[in-house]
Short mmCIF file of C-alpha atoms and ligand atoms in Angstrom, two decimals:
data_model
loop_
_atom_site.label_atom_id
_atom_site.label_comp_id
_atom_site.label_asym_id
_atom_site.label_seq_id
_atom_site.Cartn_x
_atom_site.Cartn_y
_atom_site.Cartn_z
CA UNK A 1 -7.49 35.67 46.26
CA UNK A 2 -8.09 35.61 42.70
CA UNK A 3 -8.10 38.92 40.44
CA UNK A 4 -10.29 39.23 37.33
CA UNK A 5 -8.59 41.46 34.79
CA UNK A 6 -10.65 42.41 31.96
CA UNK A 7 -10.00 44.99 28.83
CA UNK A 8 -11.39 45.61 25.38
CA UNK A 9 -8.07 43.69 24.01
CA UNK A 10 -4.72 42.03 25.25
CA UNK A 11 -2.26 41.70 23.05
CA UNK A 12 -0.19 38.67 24.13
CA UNK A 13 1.74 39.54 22.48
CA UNK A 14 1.73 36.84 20.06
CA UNK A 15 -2.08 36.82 19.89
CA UNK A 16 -4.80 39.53 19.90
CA UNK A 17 -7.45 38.29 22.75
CA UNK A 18 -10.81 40.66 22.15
CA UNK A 19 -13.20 41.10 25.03
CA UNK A 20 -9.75 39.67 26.92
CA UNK A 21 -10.11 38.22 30.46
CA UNK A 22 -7.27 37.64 32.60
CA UNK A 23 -7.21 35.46 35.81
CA UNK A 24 -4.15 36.42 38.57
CA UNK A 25 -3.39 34.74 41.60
CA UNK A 26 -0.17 34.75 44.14
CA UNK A 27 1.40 37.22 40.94
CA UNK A 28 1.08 34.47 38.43
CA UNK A 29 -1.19 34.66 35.60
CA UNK A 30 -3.43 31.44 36.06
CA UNK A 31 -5.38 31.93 32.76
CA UNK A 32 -5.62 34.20 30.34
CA UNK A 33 -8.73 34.24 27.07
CA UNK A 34 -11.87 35.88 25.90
CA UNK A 35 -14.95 36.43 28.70
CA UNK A 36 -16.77 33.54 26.32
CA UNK A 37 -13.48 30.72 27.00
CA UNK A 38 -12.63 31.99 30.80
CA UNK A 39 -14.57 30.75 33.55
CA UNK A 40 -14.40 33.80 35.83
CA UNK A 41 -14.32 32.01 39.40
CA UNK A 42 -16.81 33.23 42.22
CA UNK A 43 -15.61 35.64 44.54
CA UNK A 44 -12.82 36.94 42.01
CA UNK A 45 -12.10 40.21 42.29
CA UNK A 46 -12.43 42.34 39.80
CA UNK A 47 -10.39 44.95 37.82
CA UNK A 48 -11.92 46.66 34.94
CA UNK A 49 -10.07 48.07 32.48
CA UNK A 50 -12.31 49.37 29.86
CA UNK A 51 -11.28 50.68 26.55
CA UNK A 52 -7.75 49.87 27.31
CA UNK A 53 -5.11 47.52 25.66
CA UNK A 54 -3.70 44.76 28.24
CA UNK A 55 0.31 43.82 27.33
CA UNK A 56 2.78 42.21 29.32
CA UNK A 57 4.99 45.02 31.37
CA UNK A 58 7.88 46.74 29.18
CA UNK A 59 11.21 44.93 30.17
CA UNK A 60 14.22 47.43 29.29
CA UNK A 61 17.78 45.27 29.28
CA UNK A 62 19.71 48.51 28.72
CA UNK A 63 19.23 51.29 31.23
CA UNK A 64 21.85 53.28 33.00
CA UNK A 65 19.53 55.57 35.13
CA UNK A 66 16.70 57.84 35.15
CA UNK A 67 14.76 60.51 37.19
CA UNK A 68 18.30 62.09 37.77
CA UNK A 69 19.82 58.98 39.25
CA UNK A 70 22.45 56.66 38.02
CA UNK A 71 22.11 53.27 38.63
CA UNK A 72 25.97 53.31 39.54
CA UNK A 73 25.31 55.35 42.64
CA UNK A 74 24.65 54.10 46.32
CA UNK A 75 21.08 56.29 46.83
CA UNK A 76 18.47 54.37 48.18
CA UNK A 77 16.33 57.45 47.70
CA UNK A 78 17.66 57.69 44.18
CA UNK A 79 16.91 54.05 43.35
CA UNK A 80 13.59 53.80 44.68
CA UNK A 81 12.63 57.56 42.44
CA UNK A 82 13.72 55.63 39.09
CA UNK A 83 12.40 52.62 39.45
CA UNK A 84 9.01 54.13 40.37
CA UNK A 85 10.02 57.16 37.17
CA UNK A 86 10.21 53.25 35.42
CA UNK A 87 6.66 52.33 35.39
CA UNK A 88 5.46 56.21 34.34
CA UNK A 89 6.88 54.72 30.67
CA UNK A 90 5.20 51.20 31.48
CA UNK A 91 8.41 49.48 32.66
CA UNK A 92 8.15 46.36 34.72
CA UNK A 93 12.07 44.81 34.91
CA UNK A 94 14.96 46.09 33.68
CA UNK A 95 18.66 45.25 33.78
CA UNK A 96 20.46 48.39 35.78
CA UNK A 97 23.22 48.79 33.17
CA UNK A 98 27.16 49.93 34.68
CA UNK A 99 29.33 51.76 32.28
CA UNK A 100 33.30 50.84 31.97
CA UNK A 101 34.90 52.48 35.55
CA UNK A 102 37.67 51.73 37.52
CA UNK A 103 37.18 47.64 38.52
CA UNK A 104 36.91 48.34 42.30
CA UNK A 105 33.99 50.88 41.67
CA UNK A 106 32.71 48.88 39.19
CA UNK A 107 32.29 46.17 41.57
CA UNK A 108 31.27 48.22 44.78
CA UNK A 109 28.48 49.05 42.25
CA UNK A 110 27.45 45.87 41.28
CA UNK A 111 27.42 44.52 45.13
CA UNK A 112 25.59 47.30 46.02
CA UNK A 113 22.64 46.89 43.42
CA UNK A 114 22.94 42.90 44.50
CA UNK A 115 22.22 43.76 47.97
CA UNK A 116 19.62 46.96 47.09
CA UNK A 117 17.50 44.06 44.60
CA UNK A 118 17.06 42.52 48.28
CA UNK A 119 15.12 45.44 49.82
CA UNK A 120 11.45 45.18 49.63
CA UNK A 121 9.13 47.22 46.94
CA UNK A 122 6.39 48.03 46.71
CA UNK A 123 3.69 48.10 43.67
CA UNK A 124 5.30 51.53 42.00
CA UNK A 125 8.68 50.60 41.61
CA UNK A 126 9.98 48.46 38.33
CA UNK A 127 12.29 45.72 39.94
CA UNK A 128 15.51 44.89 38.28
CA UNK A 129 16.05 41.71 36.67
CA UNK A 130 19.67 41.25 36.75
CA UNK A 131 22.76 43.59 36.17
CA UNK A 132 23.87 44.49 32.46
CA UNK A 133 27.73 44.98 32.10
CA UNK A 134 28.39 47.49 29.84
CA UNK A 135 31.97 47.18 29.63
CA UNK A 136 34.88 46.43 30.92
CA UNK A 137 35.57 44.62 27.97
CA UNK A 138 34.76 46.82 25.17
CA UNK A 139 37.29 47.99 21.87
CA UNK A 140 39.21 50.81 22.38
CA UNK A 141 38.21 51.45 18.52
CA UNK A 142 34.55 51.26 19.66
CA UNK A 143 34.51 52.58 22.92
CA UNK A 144 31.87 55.93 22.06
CA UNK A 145 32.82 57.48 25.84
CA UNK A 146 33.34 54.58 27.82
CA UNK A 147 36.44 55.91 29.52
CA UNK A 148 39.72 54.76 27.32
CA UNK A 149 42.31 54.16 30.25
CA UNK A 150 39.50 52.21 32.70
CA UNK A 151 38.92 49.20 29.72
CA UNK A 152 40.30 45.85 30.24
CA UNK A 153 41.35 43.02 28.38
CA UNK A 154 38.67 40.20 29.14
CA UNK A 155 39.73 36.80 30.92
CA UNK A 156 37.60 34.21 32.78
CA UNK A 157 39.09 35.28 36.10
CA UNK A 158 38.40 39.31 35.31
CA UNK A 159 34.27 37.75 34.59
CA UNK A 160 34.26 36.23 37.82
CA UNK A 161 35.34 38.78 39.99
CA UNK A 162 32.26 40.69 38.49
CA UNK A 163 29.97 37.94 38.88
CA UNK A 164 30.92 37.66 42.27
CA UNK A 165 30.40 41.22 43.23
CA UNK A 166 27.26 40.78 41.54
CA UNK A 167 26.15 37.86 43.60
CA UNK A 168 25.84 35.90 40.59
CA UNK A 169 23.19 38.53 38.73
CA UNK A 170 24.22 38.76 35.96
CA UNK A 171 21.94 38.74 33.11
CA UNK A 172 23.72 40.64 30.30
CA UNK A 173 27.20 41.50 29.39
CA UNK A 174 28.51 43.30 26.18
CA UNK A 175 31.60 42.36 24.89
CA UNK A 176 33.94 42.75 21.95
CA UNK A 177 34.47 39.53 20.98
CA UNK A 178 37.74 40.37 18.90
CA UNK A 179 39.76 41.13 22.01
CA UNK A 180 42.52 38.85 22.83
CA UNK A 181 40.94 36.30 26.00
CA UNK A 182 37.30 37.31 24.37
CA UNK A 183 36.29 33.74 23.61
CA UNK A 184 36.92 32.34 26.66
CA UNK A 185 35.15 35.07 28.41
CA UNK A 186 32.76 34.67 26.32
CA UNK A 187 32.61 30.48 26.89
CA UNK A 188 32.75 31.22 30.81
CA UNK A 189 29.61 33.95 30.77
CA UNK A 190 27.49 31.49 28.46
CA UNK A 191 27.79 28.91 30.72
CA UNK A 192 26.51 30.88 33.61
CA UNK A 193 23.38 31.50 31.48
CA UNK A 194 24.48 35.68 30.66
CA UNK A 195 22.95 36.78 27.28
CA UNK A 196 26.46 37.28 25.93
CA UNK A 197 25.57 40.48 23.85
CA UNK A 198 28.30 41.36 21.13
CA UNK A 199 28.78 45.22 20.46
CA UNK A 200 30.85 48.20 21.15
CA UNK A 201 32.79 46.09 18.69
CA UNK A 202 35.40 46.89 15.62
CA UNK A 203 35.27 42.58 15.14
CA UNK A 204 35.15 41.43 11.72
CA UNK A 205 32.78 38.93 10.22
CA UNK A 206 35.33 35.88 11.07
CA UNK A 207 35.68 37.67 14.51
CA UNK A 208 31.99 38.09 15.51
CA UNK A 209 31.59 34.55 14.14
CA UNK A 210 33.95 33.11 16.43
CA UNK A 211 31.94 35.30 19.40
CA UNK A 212 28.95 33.79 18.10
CA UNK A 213 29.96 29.96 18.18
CA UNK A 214 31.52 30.94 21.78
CA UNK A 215 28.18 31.25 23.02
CA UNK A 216 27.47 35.29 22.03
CA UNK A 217 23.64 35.34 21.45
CA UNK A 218 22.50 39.11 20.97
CA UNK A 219 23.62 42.37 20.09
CA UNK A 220 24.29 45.65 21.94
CA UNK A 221 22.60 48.91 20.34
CA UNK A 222 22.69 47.77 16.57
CA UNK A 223 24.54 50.54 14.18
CA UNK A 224 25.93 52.46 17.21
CA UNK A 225 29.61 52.09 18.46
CA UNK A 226 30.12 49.07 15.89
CA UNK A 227 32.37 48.81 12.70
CA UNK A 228 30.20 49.88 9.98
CA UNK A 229 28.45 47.67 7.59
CA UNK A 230 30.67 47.44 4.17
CA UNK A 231 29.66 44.69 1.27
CA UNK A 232 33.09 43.08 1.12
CA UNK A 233 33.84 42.82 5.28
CA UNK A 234 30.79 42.61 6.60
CA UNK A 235 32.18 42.84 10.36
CA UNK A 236 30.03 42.88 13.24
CA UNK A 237 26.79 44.19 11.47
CA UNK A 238 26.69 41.72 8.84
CA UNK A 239 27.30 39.02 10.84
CA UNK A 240 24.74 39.63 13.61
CA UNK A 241 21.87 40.68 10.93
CA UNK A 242 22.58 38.02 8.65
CA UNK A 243 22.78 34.85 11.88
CA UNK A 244 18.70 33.87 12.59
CA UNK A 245 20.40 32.40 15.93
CA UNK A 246 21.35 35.64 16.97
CA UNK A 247 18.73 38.26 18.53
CA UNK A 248 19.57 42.22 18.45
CA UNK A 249 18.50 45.59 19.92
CA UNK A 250 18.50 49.13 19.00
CA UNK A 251 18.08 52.16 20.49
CA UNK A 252 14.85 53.42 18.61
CA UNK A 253 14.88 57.02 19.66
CA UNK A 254 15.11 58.69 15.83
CA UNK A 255 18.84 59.66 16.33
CA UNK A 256 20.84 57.09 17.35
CA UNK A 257 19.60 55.35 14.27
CA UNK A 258 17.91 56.83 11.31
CA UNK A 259 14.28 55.99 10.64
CA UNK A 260 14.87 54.05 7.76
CA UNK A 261 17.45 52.09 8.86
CA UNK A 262 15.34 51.06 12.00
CA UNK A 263 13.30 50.05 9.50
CA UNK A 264 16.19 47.61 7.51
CA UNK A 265 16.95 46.22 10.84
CA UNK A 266 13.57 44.87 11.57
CA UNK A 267 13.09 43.45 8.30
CA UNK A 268 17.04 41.78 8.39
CA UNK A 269 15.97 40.66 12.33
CA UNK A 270 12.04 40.00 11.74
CA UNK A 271 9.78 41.02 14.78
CA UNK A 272 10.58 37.87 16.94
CA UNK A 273 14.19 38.64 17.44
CA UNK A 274 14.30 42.25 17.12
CA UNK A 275 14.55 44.19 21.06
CA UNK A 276 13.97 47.54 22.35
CA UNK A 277 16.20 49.32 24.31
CA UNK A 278 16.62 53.19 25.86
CA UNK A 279 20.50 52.93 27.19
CA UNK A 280 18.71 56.13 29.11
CA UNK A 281 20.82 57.64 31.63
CA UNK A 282 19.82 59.98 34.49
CA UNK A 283 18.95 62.33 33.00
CA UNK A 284 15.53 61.24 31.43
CA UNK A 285 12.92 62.97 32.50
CA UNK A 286 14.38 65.57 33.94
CA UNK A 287 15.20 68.13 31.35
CA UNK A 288 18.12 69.75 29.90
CA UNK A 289 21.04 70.46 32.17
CA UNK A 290 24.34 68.34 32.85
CA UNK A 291 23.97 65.21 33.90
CA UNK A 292 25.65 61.96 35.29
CA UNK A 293 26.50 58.76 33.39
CA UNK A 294 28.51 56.52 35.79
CA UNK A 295 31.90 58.63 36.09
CA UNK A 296 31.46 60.84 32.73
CA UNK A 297 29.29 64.72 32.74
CA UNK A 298 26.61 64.23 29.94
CA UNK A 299 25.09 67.71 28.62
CA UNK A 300 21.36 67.20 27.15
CA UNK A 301 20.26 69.24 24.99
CA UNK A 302 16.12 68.08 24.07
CA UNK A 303 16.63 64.29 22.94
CA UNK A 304 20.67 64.71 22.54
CA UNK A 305 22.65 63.62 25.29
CA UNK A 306 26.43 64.28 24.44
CA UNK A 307 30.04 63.87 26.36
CA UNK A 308 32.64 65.98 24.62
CA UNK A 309 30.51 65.91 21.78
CA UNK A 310 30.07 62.35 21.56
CA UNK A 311 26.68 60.44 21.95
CA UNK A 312 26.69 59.21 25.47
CA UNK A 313 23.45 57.01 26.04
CA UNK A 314 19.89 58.74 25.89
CA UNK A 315 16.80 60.49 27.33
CA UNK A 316 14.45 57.48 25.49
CA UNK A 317 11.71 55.88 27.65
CA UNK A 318 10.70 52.73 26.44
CA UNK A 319 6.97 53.53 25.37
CA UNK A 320 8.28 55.91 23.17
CA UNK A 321 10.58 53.56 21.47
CA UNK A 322 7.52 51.47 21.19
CA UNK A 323 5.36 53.96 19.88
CA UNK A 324 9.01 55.59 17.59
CA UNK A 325 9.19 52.00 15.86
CA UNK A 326 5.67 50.93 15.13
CA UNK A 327 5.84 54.48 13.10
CA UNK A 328 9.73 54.14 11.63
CA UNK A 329 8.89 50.04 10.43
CA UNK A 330 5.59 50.50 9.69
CA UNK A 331 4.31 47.78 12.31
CA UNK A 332 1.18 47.42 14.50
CA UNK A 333 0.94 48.18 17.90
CA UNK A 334 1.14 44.34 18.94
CA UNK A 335 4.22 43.86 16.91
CA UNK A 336 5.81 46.94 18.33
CA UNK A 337 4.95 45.71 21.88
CA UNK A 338 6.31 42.27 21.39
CA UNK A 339 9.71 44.51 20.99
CA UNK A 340 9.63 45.55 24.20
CA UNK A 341 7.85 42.69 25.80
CA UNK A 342 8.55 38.96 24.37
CA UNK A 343 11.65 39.68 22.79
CA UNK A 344 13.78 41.04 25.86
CA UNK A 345 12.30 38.18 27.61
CA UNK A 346 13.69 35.82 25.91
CA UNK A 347 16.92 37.49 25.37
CA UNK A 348 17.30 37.22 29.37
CA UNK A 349 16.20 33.65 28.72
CA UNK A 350 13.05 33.89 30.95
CA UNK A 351 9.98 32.30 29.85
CA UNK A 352 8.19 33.48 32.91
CA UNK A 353 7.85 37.38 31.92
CA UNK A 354 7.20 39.35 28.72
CA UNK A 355 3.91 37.13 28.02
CA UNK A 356 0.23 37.49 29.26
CA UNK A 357 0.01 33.09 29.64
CA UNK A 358 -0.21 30.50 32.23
CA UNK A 359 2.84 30.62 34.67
CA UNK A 360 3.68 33.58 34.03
CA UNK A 361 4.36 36.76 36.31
CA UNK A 362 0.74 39.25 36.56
CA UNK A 363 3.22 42.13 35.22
CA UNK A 364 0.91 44.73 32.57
CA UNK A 365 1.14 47.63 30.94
CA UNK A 366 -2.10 49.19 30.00
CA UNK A 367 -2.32 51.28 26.46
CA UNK A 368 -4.78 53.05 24.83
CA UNK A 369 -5.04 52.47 21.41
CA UNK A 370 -2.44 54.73 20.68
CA UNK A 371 0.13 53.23 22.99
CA UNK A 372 0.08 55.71 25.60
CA UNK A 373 0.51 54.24 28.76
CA UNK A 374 -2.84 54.64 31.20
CA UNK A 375 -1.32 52.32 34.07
CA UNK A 376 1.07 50.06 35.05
CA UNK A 377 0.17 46.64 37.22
CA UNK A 378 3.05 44.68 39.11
CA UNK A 379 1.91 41.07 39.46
CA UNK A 380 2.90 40.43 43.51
CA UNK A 381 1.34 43.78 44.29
CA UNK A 382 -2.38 43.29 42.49
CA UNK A 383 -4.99 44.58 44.60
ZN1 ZN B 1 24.63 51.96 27.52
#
């Protein structure tokens, strides 16, 4: 059957449609234009959105739990309550993101989320999109609390025994590309199509360089748990704000990162390689208390989330970091949403989410004007 979707505006993202009509069938967007281009076909059924803003669903590539459950941990029950917690905030995919653990739990993990990706869903739960490896292979100078004595020097072999556990997905890893065995790594994940994301990183500029041309693409959480910016060794930060080939995220949540140097990164990345992330933990939503994250206790405290009085990942949901940048960089709505929509996207690689066009998957977020979210529609569940 085909589905009729029609709202005041879609934002593309990379276009404004007004009066915006878009045609669904099997999940896959089959056209997408204003009522005067589309032909509506007969018999379509419609959904009418109103005064609403139409976007592609929110894709979050860094997320370590939510709705008191860490992605780390074999819950069914807990799974299914964050990803449905996931599209309250307008989340469609996301990349269930381990933190640095012994290997053997580390890899139980990973073949357990493999094997839970498997289980069928239903229309209110976000579905994951490949596994984010946070670490093993982080610095020890950079490791914020990623557990010192559980981090490993990186080799091709040590990747593979991940990716196996993983069934093979894999769509992120972070990595410090100065360690000894890095660029190899490095070489072996890029082949295998992983967004090799440089970061909890002490590298220099001739170090993140050499990450670079071994295949690193993107950057984990700009400014946090990297060497710090300095005009004669640039490190890590100048390196991967200064390379147009490179993409980047941040963790907009106004304390991992001061407002106005949110606002530096988007004009050093531009709004077509800039990403959102949360790195939100179980604890979002769910008030303060103490809280998991992988093996570590996190106490939160309103917005803070701290282990030993370290930062230790966040209570962000990514409308708000939508709704937190468009005010920090002084950007529209549509360019904010491209930051959590587009951009991830093609960080992953995938041309087939993150993008209200032909082909693509029927996943939406609808906003009012103010980027609230009123509802979130998953493409192979449209009714
Ligand atoms: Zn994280």
């Amino acid at each position: 059957m085909k589905i009729a979707i029609t709202a005041w505006t879609a934002f593309t993202p990379l276009d404004v449609i007004d009066h915006a009509v878009v045609i669904v069938e099997d999940g896959r967007i089959v056209a997408a234009g204003s009522r005067e281009a589309i032909d509506i076909p007969s018999g379509a059924h419609f959904i009418e959105l109103g005064e609403c803003i139409l976007a592609p669903g929110f894709i979050d590539i860094h997320i370590h739990g939510g709705a008191g459950h860490d992605v780390m941990a074999a819950s069914r029950d807990g799974l299914a309550r964050f990803e449905r917690s996931l599209t309250n905030y307008g989340v469609t995919s996301y990349c269930p993101t381990t933190v640095t653990a012994p290997l053997d739990a580390t890899c139980k993990s990973l073949a357990w989320l493999a094997e839970s990706s498997r289980s069928p869903r239903d229309a209110s739960r976000a579905r994951p999109v490949g596994m984010h490896l946070e670490g093993p292979f982080i610095s020890h100078a950079k490791r914020g609390v990623h557990p010192p004595d559980k981090l490993l020097a990186p080799t091709p072999e040590l990747f593979d025994k991940l990716w196996e556990a993983a069934e093979g997905n894999v769509s992120v890893m972070t990595i410090a590309p100065e360690l000894p065995g890095a660029l190899a790594t490095i070489k072996a994940a890029a082949e295998k199509n992983v967004c090799v994301s440089l970061g909890h990183s002490n590298a220099t500029h001739a170090e993140t360089n050499a990450g670079i041309a071994a295949g690193g693409r993107h950057a984990t959480h700009t400014f946090n748990a990297m060497r710090p910016l300095d005009h004669r060794e640039p490190g890590i930060l100048g390196a991967v704000l200064s390379n147009d080939s490179v993409t980047a995220d941040m963790i907009v949540d106004g304390i991992h990162v001061h407002p106005d140097v949110v606002k530096l990164f988007l004009r050093a990345k531009g709004i077509d390689k800039a990403v959102l992330i949360t790195d939100a933990i179980s604890a979002t939503g769910m008030g303060d208390g103490k809280f998991r994250l992988g093996g570590l206790e996190v106490e939160v405290k309103g917005d803070r989330c701290e282990h030993n009085g370290v930062l230790a990942g966040s209570v962000l949901t990514l409308d708000r970091a939508v709704r937190n940048v468009q005010q920090f960089a002084e950007l529209s709505l549509q360019q904010a949403v491209r930051l959590a929509t587009l951009n991830p996207a093609r960080a992953l690689g995938r041309d087939d989410l993150g993008i209200i066009a032909p082909g693509a998957g029927a996943d939406f977020v609808v906003l009012s004007p103010q980027g609230e979210v009123q509802r979130t529609i998953l493409g192979d569940f449209i009714e």
